[in-house]
Amino acid sequence: AESEEFQLETDQSNKKYANEVALYALDDFDITDRLKANVGLRMPFFQHIGPYDQLVFDETGENVIDTIKHKPGEAVKSYLGLEPRVSLRYKLGLQSSIKASFTRSNQYLHLVSNSGTTLPTDIWVPSSVLVEPQIGTQYAVGYFHNFKDNTYEAAIEVYYKDLKNQIDYREGSTPSITSREVELDFVFGKGWAYGVEFFLKKRVGRFNGWAGYTLSWAWREFEELNQGNPFPPKYDRRHDISVVLSYKPHKRWTTSASFVYGTGNAISLPTGRWGMEGSIQWDYEEINGFRLPAYHRFDVSAILHGKPDKKLQSDWAFSIYNLYNRKNPFFIYIQQEGNVNSGDLNIAAKMVSLFPIIPAVTWNFKF
């Protein structure tokens, strides 16, 4: 890919290699007539292997003094984790119950997002010598209830997550997959998230479906970023709504509709600018202090089922994605036209959108 300002050659990406295996044990048992437990333990083993050039730094951690070359298949760094999980369910009656859970997990493949830009610079990196596994611990408790002869089910659940070894780009770094060692641009910190989820589902009948709503907060904290103050990550979503409906007007027809809504991604935008030697320099007061417009769309579909007694069984599916052609934001960039010295400088924020209304017809068959 190429533009007037930079060139990106994707065929020069810095590849890394790793192996992962895991052992898992799970058991269900009844503590009392009302109290049931589900207890499990997962033990993952992750190993970063060569070929890999491991950099050795001096005492300051800034200057490279040596390079250790690892051969293909040679172990570079190994991680062994324990992931316990416990779920308890207490029956309040025939139609209601309370559930509580504790889960600990290790993540060895990391999505790294740059909090200092709105451009899509996310990359995936594995755990290595420099990147430790992310560790997440989640606590949740909820109330579940079925009513009208189990036709409907409803639930409300609250949760809290504690997150360690979170990853972000160092302030002022320019992400590039052509970097000899992109991990040198990373900083590490902590995070936490909490929220409440609501769920309602109609299980039976010609008309059925479900609706869900989540109210949540997510925060990250790095000593090197945002003056050490917490800030929301890029994908923090305050409100998340999903509605899915299905109706069967005829034994051969099934129609459905779905609606999704989500708070826009958190982004960093400049709050001021100044000129230096004919170029524009931007000032940023805080990380992810702004929001993209909300994401929402409405999809519809209809399926015509073939006759079951036919030798060739087939279905026709008709669908429309993004029915009202919502221009959902993908990212925002700052466009500059003119020149500072000539006095005709024009600056505007431009939004890039993807996937407009998309109709589709599909024929599925089996024989």
mmCIF file of C-alpha atoms in Angstrom:
data_model
loop_
_atom_site.group_PDB
_atom_site.id
_atom_site.type_symbol
_atom_site.label_atom_id
_atom_site.label_comp_id
_atom_site.label_asym_id
_atom_site.label_seq_id
_atom_site.Cartn_x
_atom_site.Cartn_y
_atom_site.Cartn_z
ATOM 1 C CA ALA A 1 0.000 0.000 0.000
ATOM 2 C CA GLU A 2 1.286 3.490 -0.765
ATOM 3 C CA SER A 3 0.298 7.130 -0.246
ATOM 4 C CA GLU A 4 1.910 10.538 -0.499
ATOM 5 C CA GLU A 5 3.116 10.349 3.117
ATOM 6 C CA PHE A 6 4.236 6.756 3.649
ATOM 7 C CA GLN A 7 4.734 3.391 2.028
ATOM 8 C CA LEU A 8 3.790 0.061 3.574
ATOM 9 C CA GLU A 9 5.170 -3.208 2.235
ATOM 10 C CA THR A 10 3.228 -6.084 3.771
ATOM 11 C CA ASP A 11 5.529 -8.776 2.376
ATOM 12 C CA GLN A 12 8.276 -7.764 4.842
ATOM 13 C CA SER A 13 6.357 -8.629 7.996
ATOM 14 C CA ASN A 14 8.291 -9.879 10.997
ATOM 15 C CA LYS A 15 7.107 -13.448 11.539
ATOM 16 C CA LYS A 16 7.164 -15.257 14.881
ATOM 17 C CA TYR A 17 6.604 -18.912 15.663
ATOM 18 C CA ALA A 18 5.133 -20.652 18.683
ATOM 19 C CA ASN A 19 3.598 -23.895 19.966
ATOM 20 C CA GLU A 20 0.687 -24.232 22.383
ATOM 21 C CA VAL A 21 -0.839 -27.271 24.098
ATOM 22 C CA ALA A 22 -3.215 -27.565 27.038
ATOM 23 C CA LEU A 23 -4.631 -30.105 29.493
ATOM 24 C CA TYR A 24 -8.138 -29.690 30.838
ATOM 25 C CA ALA A 25 -10.226 -31.399 33.519
ATOM 26 C CA LEU A 26 -13.873 -30.711 34.395
ATOM 27 C CA ASP A 27 -16.391 -32.165 36.807
ATOM 28 C CA ASP A 28 -20.042 -31.549 37.707
ATOM 29 C CA PHE A 29 -21.389 -32.549 41.087
ATOM 30 C CA ASP A 30 -24.291 -31.801 43.415
ATOM 31 C CA ILE A 31 -23.397 -30.303 46.786
ATOM 32 C CA THR A 32 -27.038 -30.322 47.952
ATOM 33 C CA ASP A 33 -30.409 -30.784 46.257
ATOM 34 C CA ARG A 34 -30.431 -27.089 45.390
ATOM 35 C CA LEU A 35 -26.712 -26.313 45.003
ATOM 36 C CA LYS A 36 -24.766 -27.609 41.983
ATOM 37 C CA ALA A 37 -21.094 -26.990 41.185
ATOM 38 C CA ASN A 38 -19.038 -27.077 38.012
ATOM 39 C CA VAL A 39 -15.301 -27.103 38.702
ATOM 40 C CA GLY A 40 -12.556 -27.144 36.101
ATOM 41 C CA LEU A 41 -8.829 -26.656 35.729
ATOM 42 C CA ARG A 42 -7.020 -25.903 32.497
ATOM 43 C CA MET A 43 -3.227 -25.965 32.239
ATOM 44 C CA PRO A 44 -1.900 -24.355 29.041
ATOM 45 C CA PHE A 45 1.728 -24.537 27.918
ATOM 46 C CA PHE A 46 2.974 -21.939 25.448
ATOM 47 C CA GLN A 47 6.422 -21.893 23.887
ATOM 48 C CA HIS A 48 7.953 -19.204 21.718
ATOM 49 C CA ILE A 49 10.345 -20.897 19.271
ATOM 50 C CA GLY A 50 12.883 -19.898 16.644
ATOM 51 C CA PRO A 51 13.908 -18.724 14.190
ATOM 52 C CA TYR A 52 14.224 -15.587 16.309
ATOM 53 C CA ASP A 53 16.863 -12.908 16.935
ATOM 54 C CA GLN A 54 16.785 -12.093 20.648
ATOM 55 C CA LEU A 55 18.161 -8.662 21.488
ATOM 56 C CA VAL A 56 20.292 -8.192 24.597
ATOM 57 C CA PHE A 57 20.247 -4.734 26.225
ATOM 58 C CA ASP A 58 22.569 -2.944 28.608
ATOM 59 C CA GLU A 59 21.656 -1.993 32.187
ATOM 60 C CA THR A 60 19.671 1.032 31.020
ATOM 61 C CA GLY A 61 17.472 -1.163 28.853
ATOM 62 C CA GLU A 62 17.862 1.232 25.919
ATOM 63 C CA ASN A 63 21.008 0.146 24.079
ATOM 64 C CA VAL A 64 21.407 -3.183 22.266
ATOM 65 C CA ILE A 65 24.760 -4.803 23.123
ATOM 66 C CA ASP A 66 24.293 -8.286 21.648
ATOM 67 C CA THR A 67 21.979 -10.529 19.610
ATOM 68 C CA ILE A 68 21.226 -14.178 20.399
ATOM 69 C CA LYS A 69 20.200 -16.116 17.305
ATOM 70 C CA HIS A 70 17.767 -19.005 17.863
ATOM 71 C CA LYS A 71 17.537 -21.764 15.266
ATOM 72 C CA PRO A 72 14.197 -22.949 13.787
ATOM 73 C CA GLY A 73 12.298 -24.985 16.374
ATOM 74 C CA GLU A 74 14.614 -23.983 19.231
ATOM 75 C CA ALA A 75 12.858 -22.913 22.446
ATOM 76 C CA VAL A 76 13.143 -19.186 23.146
ATOM 77 C CA LYS A 77 10.700 -18.656 26.029
ATOM 78 C CA SER A 78 8.160 -20.939 27.715
ATOM 79 C CA TYR A 79 5.090 -20.132 29.799
ATOM 80 C CA LEU A 80 3.107 -22.572 31.919
ATOM 81 C CA GLY A 81 -0.178 -21.315 33.345
ATOM 82 C CA LEU A 82 -2.989 -22.501 35.581
ATOM 83 C CA GLU A 83 -6.562 -21.556 34.773
ATOM 84 C CA PRO A 84 -9.040 -22.563 37.493
ATOM 85 C CA ARG A 85 -12.742 -21.999 36.989
ATOM 86 C CA VAL A 86 -15.661 -22.529 39.336
ATOM 87 C CA SER A 87 -19.370 -22.114 38.631
ATOM 88 C CA LEU A 88 -22.098 -22.473 41.247
ATOM 89 C CA ARG A 89 -25.867 -22.663 40.683
ATOM 90 C CA TYR A 90 -28.400 -22.410 43.470
ATOM 91 C CA LYS A 91 -32.044 -23.204 42.690
ATOM 92 C CA LEU A 92 -34.560 -20.855 44.273
ATOM 93 C CA GLY A 93 -37.464 -22.841 42.876
ATOM 94 C CA LEU A 94 -38.612 -24.664 39.767
ATOM 95 C CA GLN A 95 -38.194 -21.614 37.540
ATOM 96 C CA SER A 96 -35.470 -19.421 39.041
ATOM 97 C CA SER A 97 -31.870 -19.722 40.153
ATOM 98 C CA ILE A 98 -28.789 -17.749 41.134
ATOM 99 C CA LYS A 99 -25.446 -18.415 39.467
ATOM 100 C CA ALA A 100 -21.957 -17.292 40.473
ATOM 101 C CA SER A 101 -18.662 -17.951 38.713
ATOM 102 C CA PHE A 102 -14.927 -17.393 38.993
ATOM 103 C CA THR A 103 -12.643 -17.751 35.964
ATOM 104 C CA ARG A 104 -8.939 -17.171 35.458
ATOM 105 C CA SER A 105 -7.423 -17.281 31.977
ATOM 106 C CA ASN A 106 -4.116 -16.659 30.224
ATOM 107 C CA GLN A 107 -3.960 -15.100 26.773
ATOM 108 C CA TYR A 108 -0.909 -15.782 24.623
ATOM 109 C CA LEU A 109 -2.010 -14.057 21.421
ATOM 110 C CA HIS A 110 -2.484 -10.313 21.841
ATOM 111 C CA LEU A 111 -4.299 -7.660 19.823
ATOM 112 C CA VAL A 112 -2.255 -4.451 20.132
ATOM 113 C CA SER A 113 -4.094 -1.212 19.348
ATOM 114 C CA ASN A 114 -2.455 2.181 19.129
ATOM 115 C CA SER A 115 -4.315 4.537 21.487
ATOM 116 C CA GLY A 116 -2.649 7.572 19.923
ATOM 117 C CA THR A 117 -4.192 7.333 16.466
ATOM 118 C CA THR A 118 -7.579 6.695 14.867
ATOM 119 C CA LEU A 119 -6.039 4.787 11.958
ATOM 120 C CA PRO A 120 -6.543 0.977 11.880
ATOM 121 C CA THR A 121 -3.062 -0.026 13.062
ATOM 122 C CA ASP A 122 -4.063 -3.054 15.158
ATOM 123 C CA ILE A 123 -1.697 -6.014 14.983
ATOM 124 C CA TRP A 124 -1.628 -9.478 16.532
ATOM 125 C CA VAL A 125 1.517 -10.548 18.391
ATOM 126 C CA PRO A 126 2.278 -13.748 20.335
ATOM 127 C CA SER A 127 3.824 -13.929 23.778
ATOM 128 C CA SER A 128 7.611 -13.913 23.663
ATOM 129 C CA VAL A 129 10.679 -12.949 25.677
ATOM 130 C CA LEU A 130 9.507 -9.335 25.803
ATOM 131 C CA VAL A 131 5.733 -9.872 25.812
ATOM 132 C CA GLU A 132 4.326 -11.757 28.795
ATOM 133 C CA PRO A 133 0.915 -13.465 28.673
ATOM 134 C CA GLN A 134 -2.095 -11.361 29.562
ATOM 135 C CA ILE A 135 -3.898 -12.656 32.651
ATOM 136 C CA GLY A 136 -7.599 -12.106 33.201
ATOM 137 C CA THR A 137 -9.615 -12.904 36.314
ATOM 138 C CA GLN A 138 -13.395 -12.591 36.107
ATOM 139 C CA TYR A 139 -16.036 -12.665 38.845
ATOM 140 C CA ALA A 140 -19.733 -12.849 37.924
ATOM 141 C CA VAL A 141 -23.076 -13.355 39.647
ATOM 142 C CA GLY A 142 -26.508 -13.458 38.046
ATOM 143 C CA TYR A 143 -30.199 -14.162 38.501
ATOM 144 C CA PHE A 144 -32.024 -16.379 35.973
ATOM 145 C CA HIS A 145 -35.777 -16.917 35.664
ATOM 146 C CA ASN A 146 -38.092 -18.869 33.328
ATOM 147 C CA PHE A 147 -41.801 -18.066 33.122
ATOM 148 C CA LYS A 148 -45.007 -18.960 31.264
ATOM 149 C CA ASP A 149 -44.207 -22.695 31.151
ATOM 150 C CA ASN A 150 -40.608 -22.017 30.091
ATOM 151 C CA THR A 151 -41.741 -20.086 27.026
ATOM 152 C CA TYR A 152 -39.634 -17.148 28.133
ATOM 153 C CA GLU A 153 -36.304 -16.925 29.927
ATOM 154 C CA ALA A 154 -34.758 -13.824 31.435
ATOM 155 C CA ALA A 155 -31.441 -13.097 33.114
ATOM 156 C CA ILE A 156 -29.476 -10.288 34.717
ATOM 157 C CA GLU A 157 -25.774 -10.674 35.477
ATOM 158 C CA VAL A 158 -23.051 -8.393 36.848
ATOM 159 C CA TYR A 159 -19.333 -8.979 36.342
ATOM 160 C CA TYR A 160 -15.903 -7.617 37.167
ATOM 161 C CA LYS A 161 -12.624 -8.368 35.351
ATOM 162 C CA ASP A 162 -9.081 -7.786 36.579
ATOM 163 C CA LEU A 163 -6.543 -7.622 33.727
ATOM 164 C CA LYS A 164 -2.743 -7.859 33.975
ATOM 165 C CA ASN A 165 0.040 -7.378 31.408
ATOM 166 C CA GLN A 166 -2.023 -5.177 29.080
ATOM 167 C CA ILE A 167 -0.230 -3.956 25.955
ATOM 168 C CA ASP A 168 -0.173 -0.668 24.084
ATOM 169 C CA TYR A 169 2.207 1.281 21.883
ATOM 170 C CA ARG A 170 4.767 3.566 23.456
ATOM 171 C CA GLU A 171 3.853 7.247 23.218
ATOM 172 C CA GLY A 172 5.052 8.779 19.975
ATOM 173 C CA SER A 173 5.767 5.443 18.274
ATOM 174 C CA THR A 174 4.694 4.838 14.679
ATOM 175 C CA PRO A 175 3.354 1.292 14.242
ATOM 176 C CA SER A 176 4.890 -0.540 11.338
ATOM 177 C CA ILE A 177 4.905 -4.224 10.565
ATOM 178 C CA THR A 178 8.219 -3.685 8.757
ATOM 179 C CA SER A 179 9.937 -2.913 12.089
ATOM 180 C CA ARG A 180 12.828 -5.256 12.873
ATOM 181 C CA GLU A 181 11.426 -5.719 16.365
ATOM 182 C CA VAL A 182 8.012 -4.171 16.858
ATOM 183 C CA GLU A 183 7.943 -5.328 20.507
ATOM 184 C CA LEU A 184 10.403 -2.532 21.353
ATOM 185 C CA ASP A 185 7.542 -0.074 20.766
ATOM 186 C CA PHE A 186 5.300 -1.676 23.426
ATOM 187 C CA VAL A 187 4.520 -0.606 26.985
ATOM 188 C CA PHE A 188 2.800 -2.784 29.569
ATOM 189 C CA GLY A 189 0.268 -1.997 32.265
ATOM 190 C CA LYS A 190 -2.950 -3.155 33.867
ATOM 191 C CA GLY A 191 -6.665 -2.906 33.256
ATOM 192 C CA TRP A 192 -10.085 -3.625 34.680
ATOM 193 C CA ALA A 193 -13.655 -3.858 33.397
ATOM 194 C CA TYR A 194 -17.102 -4.167 34.921
ATOM 195 C CA GLY A 195 -20.723 -4.046 33.864
ATOM 196 C CA VAL A 196 -24.201 -5.531 33.886
ATOM 197 C CA GLU A 197 -25.936 -7.651 31.246
ATOM 198 C CA PHE A 198 -29.665 -8.094 30.609
ATOM 199 C CA PHE A 199 -31.114 -10.904 28.498
ATOM 200 C CA LEU A 200 -34.632 -11.901 27.418
ATOM 201 C CA LYS A 201 -35.497 -14.815 25.117
ATOM 202 C CA LYS A 202 -38.688 -16.360 23.714
ATOM 203 C CA ARG A 203 -37.900 -19.994 23.108
ATOM 204 C CA VAL A 204 -40.911 -21.538 21.360
ATOM 205 C CA GLY A 205 -43.643 -20.636 18.892
ATOM 206 C CA ARG A 206 -43.798 -19.413 15.298
ATOM 207 C CA PHE A 207 -42.577 -16.049 16.533
ATOM 208 C CA ASN A 208 -39.463 -16.174 18.706
ATOM 209 C CA GLY A 209 -36.194 -14.376 19.313
ATOM 210 C CA TRP A 210 -34.055 -12.720 21.939
ATOM 211 C CA ALA A 211 -32.826 -9.329 23.079
ATOM 212 C CA GLY A 212 -29.717 -8.427 25.026
ATOM 213 C CA TYR A 213 -28.340 -5.222 26.521
ATOM 214 C CA THR A 214 -24.959 -4.653 28.172
ATOM 215 C CA LEU A 215 -23.877 -1.590 30.134
ATOM 216 C CA SER A 216 -20.131 -1.757 30.709
ATOM 217 C CA TRP A 217 -16.943 0.158 31.483
ATOM 218 C CA ALA A 218 -13.356 -0.763 30.630
ATOM 219 C CA TRP A 219 -10.166 0.980 31.771
ATOM 220 C CA ARG A 220 -6.419 0.634 31.207
ATOM 221 C CA GLU A 221 -3.518 2.192 33.054
ATOM 222 C CA PHE A 222 0.122 2.580 31.963
ATOM 223 C CA GLU A 223 2.828 4.558 33.740
ATOM 224 C CA GLU A 224 4.222 5.744 30.390
ATOM 225 C CA LEU A 225 0.905 6.839 28.849
ATOM 226 C CA ASN A 226 -1.650 9.570 29.556
ATOM 227 C CA GLN A 227 0.463 10.886 32.436
ATOM 228 C CA GLY A 228 -0.235 7.665 34.315
ATOM 229 C CA ASN A 229 -3.999 8.330 34.401
ATOM 230 C CA PRO A 230 -6.513 5.579 33.465
ATOM 231 C CA PHE A 231 -8.146 5.795 30.041
ATOM 232 C CA PRO A 232 -10.680 3.666 28.135
ATOM 233 C CA PRO A 233 -9.258 1.252 25.541
ATOM 234 C CA LYS A 234 -10.180 1.619 21.896
ATOM 235 C CA TYR A 235 -12.895 -1.036 22.027
ATOM 236 C CA ASP A 236 -14.553 0.126 25.252
ATOM 237 C CA ARG A 237 -18.281 0.092 24.541
ATOM 238 C CA ARG A 238 -20.594 1.734 27.044
ATOM 239 C CA HIS A 239 -23.863 0.501 25.512
ATOM 240 C CA ASP A 240 -24.310 -2.681 23.509
ATOM 241 C CA ILE A 241 -27.738 -3.753 22.216
ATOM 242 C CA SER A 242 -28.661 -6.804 20.144
ATOM 243 C CA VAL A 243 -32.176 -7.828 19.052
ATOM 244 C CA VAL A 244 -32.873 -10.913 16.933
ATOM 245 C CA LEU A 245 -36.413 -11.843 15.826
ATOM 246 C CA SER A 246 -37.614 -14.832 13.820
ATOM 247 C CA TYR A 247 -41.059 -15.558 12.352
ATOM 248 C CA LYS A 248 -42.247 -18.622 10.461
ATOM 249 C CA PRO A 249 -45.363 -17.617 8.431
ATOM 250 C CA HIS A 250 -45.401 -20.909 6.518
ATOM 251 C CA LYS A 251 -43.826 -24.305 6.918
ATOM 252 C CA ARG A 252 -41.499 -23.553 3.990
ATOM 253 C CA TRP A 253 -40.696 -19.939 4.873
ATOM 254 C CA THR A 254 -38.607 -18.525 7.708
ATOM 255 C CA THR A 255 -38.091 -14.782 8.086
ATOM 256 C CA SER A 256 -35.786 -13.004 10.480
ATOM 257 C CA ALA A 257 -34.565 -9.542 11.397
ATOM 258 C CA SER A 258 -31.757 -8.308 13.609
ATOM 259 C CA PHE A 259 -30.679 -4.965 14.991
ATOM 260 C CA VAL A 260 -27.370 -4.120 16.658
ATOM 261 C CA TYR A 261 -26.256 -0.918 18.355
ATOM 262 C CA GLY A 262 -22.995 -0.071 20.042
ATOM 263 C CA THR A 263 -21.318 3.006 21.462
ATOM 264 C CA GLY A 264 -18.588 4.270 19.140
ATOM 265 C CA ASN A 265 -14.950 3.343 19.700
ATOM 266 C CA ALA A 266 -12.844 5.555 21.926
ATOM 267 C CA ILE A 267 -10.321 7.600 19.930
ATOM 268 C CA SER A 268 -7.615 10.215 20.416
ATOM 269 C CA LEU A 269 -8.105 13.466 18.510
ATOM 270 C CA PRO A 270 -5.949 16.597 18.605
ATOM 271 C CA THR A 271 -7.215 19.499 20.698
ATOM 272 C CA GLY A 272 -4.780 22.065 19.321
ATOM 273 C CA ARG A 273 -2.102 22.673 16.689
ATOM 274 C CA TRP A 274 0.971 24.779 16.077
ATOM 275 C CA GLY A 275 3.347 25.346 13.190
ATOM 276 C CA MET A 276 7.047 24.584 12.941
ATOM 277 C CA GLU A 277 9.136 25.163 9.817
ATOM 278 C CA GLY A 278 6.053 25.090 7.599
ATOM 279 C CA SER A 279 4.571 21.896 9.039
ATOM 280 C CA ILE A 280 1.674 21.312 11.434
ATOM 281 C CA GLN A 281 2.268 19.793 14.867
ATOM 282 C CA TRP A 282 -0.666 18.453 16.877
ATOM 283 C CA ASP A 283 -1.390 18.674 20.598
ATOM 284 C CA TYR A 284 -3.196 15.829 22.402
ATOM 285 C CA GLU A 285 -4.512 16.443 25.916
ATOM 286 C CA GLU A 286 -5.577 12.876 26.748
ATOM 287 C CA ILE A 287 -5.727 9.398 25.255
ATOM 288 C CA ASN A 288 -9.084 8.230 23.883
ATOM 289 C CA GLY A 289 -10.893 11.305 25.149
ATOM 290 C CA PHE A 290 -13.305 11.319 22.188
ATOM 291 C CA ARG A 291 -15.779 8.864 20.662
ATOM 292 C CA LEU A 292 -16.595 7.834 17.120
ATOM 293 C CA PRO A 293 -20.298 8.026 16.197
ATOM 294 C CA ALA A 294 -22.325 5.031 17.376
ATOM 295 C CA TYR A 295 -22.362 1.845 15.322
ATOM 296 C CA HIS A 296 -25.783 0.456 14.388
ATOM 297 C CA ARG A 297 -27.420 -1.433 11.552
ATOM 298 C CA PHE A 298 -30.574 -3.417 10.679
ATOM 299 C CA ASP A 299 -30.481 -6.696 8.733
ATOM 300 C CA VAL A 300 -33.379 -8.738 7.305
ATOM 301 C CA SER A 301 -33.550 -12.153 5.671
ATOM 302 C CA ALA A 302 -36.007 -14.743 4.362
ATOM 303 C CA ILE A 303 -35.394 -18.417 3.639
ATOM 304 C CA LEU A 304 -37.472 -20.563 1.313
ATOM 305 C CA HIS A 305 -36.989 -24.184 2.308
ATOM 306 C CA GLY A 306 -37.187 -26.832 -0.389
ATOM 307 C CA LYS A 307 -39.634 -29.694 -0.282
ATOM 308 C CA PRO A 308 -38.300 -32.369 2.078
ATOM 309 C CA ASP A 309 -39.339 -35.260 -0.194
ATOM 310 C CA LYS A 310 -37.089 -34.111 -3.027
ATOM 311 C CA LYS A 311 -33.868 -36.030 -3.742
ATOM 312 C CA LEU A 312 -31.993 -32.743 -4.147
ATOM 313 C CA GLN A 313 -32.704 -30.736 -1.004
ATOM 314 C CA SER A 314 -32.125 -27.019 -1.315
ATOM 315 C CA ASP A 315 -32.890 -23.654 0.287
ATOM 316 C CA TRP A 316 -33.047 -20.168 -1.158
ATOM 317 C CA ALA A 317 -31.886 -17.384 1.162
ATOM 318 C CA PHE A 318 -32.655 -13.712 0.492
ATOM 319 C CA SER A 319 -31.007 -11.127 2.724
ATOM 320 C CA ILE A 320 -30.257 -7.419 3.013
ATOM 321 C CA TYR A 321 -27.341 -6.309 5.162
ATOM 322 C CA ASN A 322 -27.507 -2.782 6.599
ATOM 323 C CA LEU A 323 -31.036 -2.157 5.310
ATOM 324 C CA TYR A 324 -31.106 1.615 5.916
ATOM 325 C CA ASN A 325 -27.552 2.069 4.581
ATOM 326 C CA ARG A 326 -26.008 3.374 7.790
ATOM 327 C CA LYS A 327 -22.518 4.799 7.213
ATOM 328 C CA ASN A 328 -20.845 3.322 10.256
ATOM 329 C CA PRO A 329 -17.445 4.803 11.123
ATOM 330 C CA PHE A 330 -14.288 2.762 10.596
ATOM 331 C CA PHE A 331 -11.723 5.445 11.421
ATOM 332 C CA ILE A 332 -11.139 9.206 11.246
ATOM 333 C CA TYR A 333 -8.157 10.966 9.722
ATOM 334 C CA ILE A 334 -7.109 14.621 9.528
ATOM 335 C CA GLN A 335 -6.906 15.993 5.994
ATOM 336 C CA GLN A 336 -4.677 18.999 5.306
ATOM 337 C CA GLU A 337 -4.962 21.115 2.165
ATOM 338 C CA GLY A 338 -2.952 24.199 1.344
ATOM 339 C CA ASN A 339 0.165 25.553 3.019
ATOM 340 C CA VAL A 340 0.893 27.246 6.337
ATOM 341 C CA ASN A 341 3.290 29.776 4.830
ATOM 342 C CA SER A 342 0.887 30.850 2.084
ATOM 343 C CA GLY A 343 -1.986 31.259 4.537
ATOM 344 C CA ASP A 344 -4.429 29.040 2.636
ATOM 345 C CA LEU A 345 -4.251 26.054 5.004
ATOM 346 C CA ASN A 346 -7.505 24.111 5.324
ATOM 347 C CA ILE A 347 -7.845 21.323 7.900
ATOM 348 C CA ALA A 348 -10.796 18.946 8.158
ATOM 349 C CA ALA A 349 -11.551 15.658 9.917
ATOM 350 C CA LYS A 350 -12.628 12.945 7.477
ATOM 351 C CA MET A 351 -14.485 9.755 8.413
ATOM 352 C CA VAL A 352 -14.038 6.484 6.533
ATOM 353 C CA SER A 353 -16.951 4.024 6.459
ATOM 354 C CA LEU A 354 -17.258 0.437 5.267
ATOM 355 C CA PHE A 355 -20.034 -1.930 4.136
ATOM 356 C CA PRO A 356 -23.084 0.004 2.891
ATOM 357 C CA ILE A 357 -26.398 -1.722 2.111
ATOM 358 C CA ILE A 358 -25.652 -5.182 0.652
ATOM 359 C CA PRO A 359 -28.437 -7.364 -0.802
ATOM 360 C CA ALA A 360 -27.667 -11.041 -1.365
ATOM 361 C CA VAL A 361 -29.260 -14.175 -2.774
ATOM 362 C CA THR A 362 -27.879 -17.592 -1.845
ATOM 363 C CA TRP A 363 -28.767 -21.079 -3.022
ATOM 364 C CA ASN A 364 -27.814 -23.882 -0.648
ATOM 365 C CA PHE A 365 -28.252 -27.495 -1.668
ATOM 366 C CA LYS A 366 -27.265 -30.984 -0.555
ATOM 367 C CA PHE A 367 -27.667 -34.420 -2.099
#
